[in-house]
PDB file of C-alpha atoms in Angstrom:
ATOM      1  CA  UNK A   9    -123.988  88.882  41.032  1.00 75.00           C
ATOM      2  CA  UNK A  10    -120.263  88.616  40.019  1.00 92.00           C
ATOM      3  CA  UNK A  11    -119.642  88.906  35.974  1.00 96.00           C
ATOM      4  CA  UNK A  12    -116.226  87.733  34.817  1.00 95.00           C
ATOM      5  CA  UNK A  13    -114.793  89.282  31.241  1.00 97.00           C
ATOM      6  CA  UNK A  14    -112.912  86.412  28.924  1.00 94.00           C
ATOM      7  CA  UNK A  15    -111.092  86.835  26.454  1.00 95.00           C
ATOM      8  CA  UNK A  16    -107.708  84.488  24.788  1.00 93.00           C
ATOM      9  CA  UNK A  17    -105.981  84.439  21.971  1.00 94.00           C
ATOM     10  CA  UNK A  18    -105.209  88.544  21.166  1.00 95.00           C
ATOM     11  CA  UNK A  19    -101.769  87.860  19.233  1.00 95.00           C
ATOM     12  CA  UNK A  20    -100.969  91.585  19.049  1.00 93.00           C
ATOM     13  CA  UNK A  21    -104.375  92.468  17.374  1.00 94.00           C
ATOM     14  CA  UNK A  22    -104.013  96.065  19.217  1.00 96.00           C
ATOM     15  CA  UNK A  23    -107.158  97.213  17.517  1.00 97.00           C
ATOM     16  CA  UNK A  24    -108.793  94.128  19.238  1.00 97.00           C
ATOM     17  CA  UNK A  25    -107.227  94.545  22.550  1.00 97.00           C
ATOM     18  CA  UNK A  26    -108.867  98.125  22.199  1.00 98.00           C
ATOM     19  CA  UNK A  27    -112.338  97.294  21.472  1.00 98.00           C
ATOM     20  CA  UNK A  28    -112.157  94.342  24.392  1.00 97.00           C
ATOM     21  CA  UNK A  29    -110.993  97.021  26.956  1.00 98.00           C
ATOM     22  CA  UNK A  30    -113.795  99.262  25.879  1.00 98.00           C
ATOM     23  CA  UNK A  31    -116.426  96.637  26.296  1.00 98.00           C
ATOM     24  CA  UNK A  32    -115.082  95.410  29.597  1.00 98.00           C
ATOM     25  CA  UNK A  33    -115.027  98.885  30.819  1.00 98.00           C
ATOM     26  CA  UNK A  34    -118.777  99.607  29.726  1.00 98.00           C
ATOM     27  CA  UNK A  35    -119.740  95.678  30.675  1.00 98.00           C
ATOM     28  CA  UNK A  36    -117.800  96.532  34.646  1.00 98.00           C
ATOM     29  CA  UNK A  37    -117.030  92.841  34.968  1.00 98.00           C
ATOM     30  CA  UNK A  38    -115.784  92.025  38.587  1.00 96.00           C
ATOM     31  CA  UNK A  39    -112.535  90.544  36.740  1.00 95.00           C
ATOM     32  CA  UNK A  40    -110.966  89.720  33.264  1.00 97.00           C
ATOM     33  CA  UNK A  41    -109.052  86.958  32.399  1.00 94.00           C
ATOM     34  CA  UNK A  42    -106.821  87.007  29.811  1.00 95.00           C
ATOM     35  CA  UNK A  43    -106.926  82.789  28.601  1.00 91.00           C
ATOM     36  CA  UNK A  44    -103.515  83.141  26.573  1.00 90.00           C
ATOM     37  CA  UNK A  45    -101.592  84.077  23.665  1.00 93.00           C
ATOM     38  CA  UNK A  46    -100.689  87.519  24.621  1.00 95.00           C
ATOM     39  CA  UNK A  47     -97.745  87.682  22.432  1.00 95.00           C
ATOM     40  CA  UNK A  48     -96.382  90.741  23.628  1.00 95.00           C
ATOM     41  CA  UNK A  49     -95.385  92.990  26.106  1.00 96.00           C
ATOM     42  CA  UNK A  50     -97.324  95.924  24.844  1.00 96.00           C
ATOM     43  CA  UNK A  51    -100.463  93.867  24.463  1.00 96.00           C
ATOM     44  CA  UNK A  52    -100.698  94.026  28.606  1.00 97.00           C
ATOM     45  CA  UNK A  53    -100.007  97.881  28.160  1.00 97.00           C
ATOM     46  CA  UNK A  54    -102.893  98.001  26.494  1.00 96.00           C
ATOM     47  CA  UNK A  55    -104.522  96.286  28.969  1.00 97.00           C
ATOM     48  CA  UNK A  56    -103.692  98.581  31.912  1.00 96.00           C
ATOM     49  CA  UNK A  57    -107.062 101.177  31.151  1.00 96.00           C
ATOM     50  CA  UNK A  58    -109.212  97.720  32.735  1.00 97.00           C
ATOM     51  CA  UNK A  59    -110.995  99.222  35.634  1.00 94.00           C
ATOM     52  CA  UNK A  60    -111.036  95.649  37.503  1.00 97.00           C
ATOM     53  CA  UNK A  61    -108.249  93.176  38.291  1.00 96.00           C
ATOM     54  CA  UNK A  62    -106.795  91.154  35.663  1.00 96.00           C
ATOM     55  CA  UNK A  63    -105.561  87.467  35.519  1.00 94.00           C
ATOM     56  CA  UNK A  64    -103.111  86.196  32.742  1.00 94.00           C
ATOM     57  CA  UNK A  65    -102.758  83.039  32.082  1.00 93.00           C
ATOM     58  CA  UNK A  66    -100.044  82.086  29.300  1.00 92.00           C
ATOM     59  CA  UNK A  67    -100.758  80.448  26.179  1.00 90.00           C
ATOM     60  CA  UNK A  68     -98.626  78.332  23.303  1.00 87.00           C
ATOM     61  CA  UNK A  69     -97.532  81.231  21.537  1.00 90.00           C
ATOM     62  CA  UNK A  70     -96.548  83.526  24.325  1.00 89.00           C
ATOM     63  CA  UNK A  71     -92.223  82.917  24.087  1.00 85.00           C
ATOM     64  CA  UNK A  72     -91.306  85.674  26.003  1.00 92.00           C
ATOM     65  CA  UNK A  73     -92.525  84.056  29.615  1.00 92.00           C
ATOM     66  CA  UNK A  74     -89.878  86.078  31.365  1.00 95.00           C
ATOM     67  CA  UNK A  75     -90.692  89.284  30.213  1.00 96.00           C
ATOM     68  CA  UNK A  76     -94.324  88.856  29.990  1.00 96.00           C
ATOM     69  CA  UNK A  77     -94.751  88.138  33.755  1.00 95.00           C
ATOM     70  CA  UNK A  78     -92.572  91.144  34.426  1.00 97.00           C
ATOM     71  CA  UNK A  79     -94.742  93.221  32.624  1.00 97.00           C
ATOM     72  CA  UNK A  80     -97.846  91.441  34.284  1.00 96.00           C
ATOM     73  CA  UNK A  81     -96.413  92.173  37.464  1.00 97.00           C
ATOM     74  CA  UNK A  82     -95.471  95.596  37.067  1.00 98.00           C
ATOM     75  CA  UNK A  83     -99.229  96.092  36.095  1.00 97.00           C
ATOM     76  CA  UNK A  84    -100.931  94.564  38.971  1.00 96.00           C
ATOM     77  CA  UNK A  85    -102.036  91.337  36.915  1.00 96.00           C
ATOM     78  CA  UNK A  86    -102.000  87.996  38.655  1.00 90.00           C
ATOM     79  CA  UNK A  87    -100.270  85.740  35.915  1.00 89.00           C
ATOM     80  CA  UNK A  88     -98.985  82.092  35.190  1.00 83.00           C
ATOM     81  CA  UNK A  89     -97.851  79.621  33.167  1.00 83.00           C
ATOM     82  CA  UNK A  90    -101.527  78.079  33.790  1.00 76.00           C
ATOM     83  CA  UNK A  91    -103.687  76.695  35.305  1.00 79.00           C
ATOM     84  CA  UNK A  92    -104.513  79.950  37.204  1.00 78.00           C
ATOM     85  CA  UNK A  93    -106.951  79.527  39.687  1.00 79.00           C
ATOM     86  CA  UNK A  94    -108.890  82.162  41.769  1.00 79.00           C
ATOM     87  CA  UNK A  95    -112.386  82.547  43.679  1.00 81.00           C
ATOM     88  CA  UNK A  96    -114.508  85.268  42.481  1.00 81.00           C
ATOM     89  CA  UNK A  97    -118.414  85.540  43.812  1.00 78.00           C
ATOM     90  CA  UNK A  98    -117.833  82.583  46.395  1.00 82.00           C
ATOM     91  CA  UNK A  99    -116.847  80.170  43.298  1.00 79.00           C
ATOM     92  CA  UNK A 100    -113.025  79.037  42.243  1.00 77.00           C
ATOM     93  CA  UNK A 101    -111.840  79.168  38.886  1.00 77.00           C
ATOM     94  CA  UNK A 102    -109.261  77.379  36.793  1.00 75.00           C
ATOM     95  CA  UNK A 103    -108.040  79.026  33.378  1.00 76.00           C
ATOM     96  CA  UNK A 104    -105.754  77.611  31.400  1.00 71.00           C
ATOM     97  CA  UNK A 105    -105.129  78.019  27.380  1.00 68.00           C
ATOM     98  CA  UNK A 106    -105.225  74.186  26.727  1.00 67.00           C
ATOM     99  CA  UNK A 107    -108.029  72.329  27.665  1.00 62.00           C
ATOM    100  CA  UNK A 108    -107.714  70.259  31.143  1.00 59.00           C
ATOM    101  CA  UNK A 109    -110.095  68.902  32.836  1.00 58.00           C
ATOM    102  CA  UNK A 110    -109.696  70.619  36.719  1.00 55.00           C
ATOM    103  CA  UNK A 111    -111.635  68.863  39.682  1.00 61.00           C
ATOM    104  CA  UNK A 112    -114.829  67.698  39.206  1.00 62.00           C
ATOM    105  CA  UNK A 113    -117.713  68.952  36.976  1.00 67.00           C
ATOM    106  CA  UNK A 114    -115.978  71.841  34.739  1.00 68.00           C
ATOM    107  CA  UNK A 115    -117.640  74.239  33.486  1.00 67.00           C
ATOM    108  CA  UNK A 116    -115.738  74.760  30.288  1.00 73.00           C
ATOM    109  CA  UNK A 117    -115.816  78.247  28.439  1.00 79.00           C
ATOM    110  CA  UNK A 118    -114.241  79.623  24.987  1.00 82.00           C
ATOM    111  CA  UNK A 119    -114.584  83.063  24.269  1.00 86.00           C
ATOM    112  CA  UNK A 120    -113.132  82.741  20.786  1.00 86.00           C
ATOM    113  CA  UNK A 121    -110.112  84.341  19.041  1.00 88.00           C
ATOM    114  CA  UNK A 122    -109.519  88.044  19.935  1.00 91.00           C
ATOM    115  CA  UNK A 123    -107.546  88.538  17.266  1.00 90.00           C
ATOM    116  CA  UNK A 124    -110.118  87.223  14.397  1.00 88.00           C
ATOM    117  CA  UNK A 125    -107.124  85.447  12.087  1.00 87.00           C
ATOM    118  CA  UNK A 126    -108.222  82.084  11.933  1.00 85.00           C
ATOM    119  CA  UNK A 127    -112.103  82.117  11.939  1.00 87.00           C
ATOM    120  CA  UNK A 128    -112.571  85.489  10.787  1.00 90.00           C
ATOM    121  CA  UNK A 129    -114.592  86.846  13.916  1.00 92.00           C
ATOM    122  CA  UNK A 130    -112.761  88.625  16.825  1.00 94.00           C
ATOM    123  CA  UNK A 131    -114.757  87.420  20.119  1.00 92.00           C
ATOM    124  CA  UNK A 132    -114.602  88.387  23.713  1.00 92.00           C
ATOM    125  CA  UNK A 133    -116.972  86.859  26.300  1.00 90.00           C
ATOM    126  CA  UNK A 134    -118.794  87.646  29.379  1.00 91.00           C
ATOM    127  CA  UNK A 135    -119.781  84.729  32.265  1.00 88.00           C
ATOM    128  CA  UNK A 136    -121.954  85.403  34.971  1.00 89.00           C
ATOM    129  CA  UNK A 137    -121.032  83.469  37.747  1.00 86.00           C
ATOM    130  CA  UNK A 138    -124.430  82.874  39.744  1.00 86.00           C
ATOM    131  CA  UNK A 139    -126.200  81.396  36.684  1.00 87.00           C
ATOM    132  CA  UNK A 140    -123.117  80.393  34.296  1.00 84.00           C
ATOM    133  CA  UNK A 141    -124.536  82.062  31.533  1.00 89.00           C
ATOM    134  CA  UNK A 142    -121.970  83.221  29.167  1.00 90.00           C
ATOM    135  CA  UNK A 143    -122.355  85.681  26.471  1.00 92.00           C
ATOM    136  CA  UNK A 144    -120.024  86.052  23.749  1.00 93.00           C
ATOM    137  CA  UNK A 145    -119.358  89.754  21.639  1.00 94.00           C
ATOM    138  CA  UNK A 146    -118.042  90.887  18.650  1.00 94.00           C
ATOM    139  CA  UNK A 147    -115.308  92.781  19.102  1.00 95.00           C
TER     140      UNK A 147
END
């Protein structure tokens, strides 16, 4: 079984970028993705206690491209300016922050708002790639 962590939309919530690190580090995911709108710098920071590799992909409000990749790099994160695609339990993936349709069939996932701002409920999700079952938490 190979479990992949999700979560988008963080925009410096810290306190949220906590609580999803916690999770993912109790859940053991084989990978998280980060779906966009970082923000920051120090939002990856955060994100460096993930016990499994992490994928960035960038999102509408991420400006600072430049020095986000740096960052990402300098962690060990695979990042881009999206799609991001990788293979994880024999399947390939495609993130991205806006919706596109990728090859045929998507399977298309939103964990939600990390940061909680516009809907009022900070979300992170889990998807298990052998039966693409996809659970969503409160963070």
């Amino acid at each position: 079984m190979s479990r992949i962590g999700i979560i988008s939309d963080t925009h410096d919530r810290l306190d949220k970028v906590r609580s999803a690190v916690a999770l993912f580090n109790r859940l053991k995911p084989d990978r998280v993705v980060h779906c966009g709108d970082v923000v920051a710098q120090f939002v990856l920071s955060e994100m460096r206690s993930l016990s499994m590799p992490v994928s960035v992909v960038f999102g509408n409000c991420d400006g600072d491209r430049v020095g986000l990749r740096r960052r990402a790099a300098e962690l060990g994160f695979a990042s881009d300016e999206g799609p991001l695609g990788f293979e994880q339990g024999g399947r390939r993936f495609v993130v991205s922050h806006q919706l596109r349709h990728e090859g045929s069939r998507p399977v298309i996932i939103n964990p939600g708002e990390a940061c909680g701002w516009l809907f009022g409920r900070s979300t992170a999700a889990l998807l298990d790639t052998e039966t693409a079952e996809v659970e969503v938490f409160d963070l």
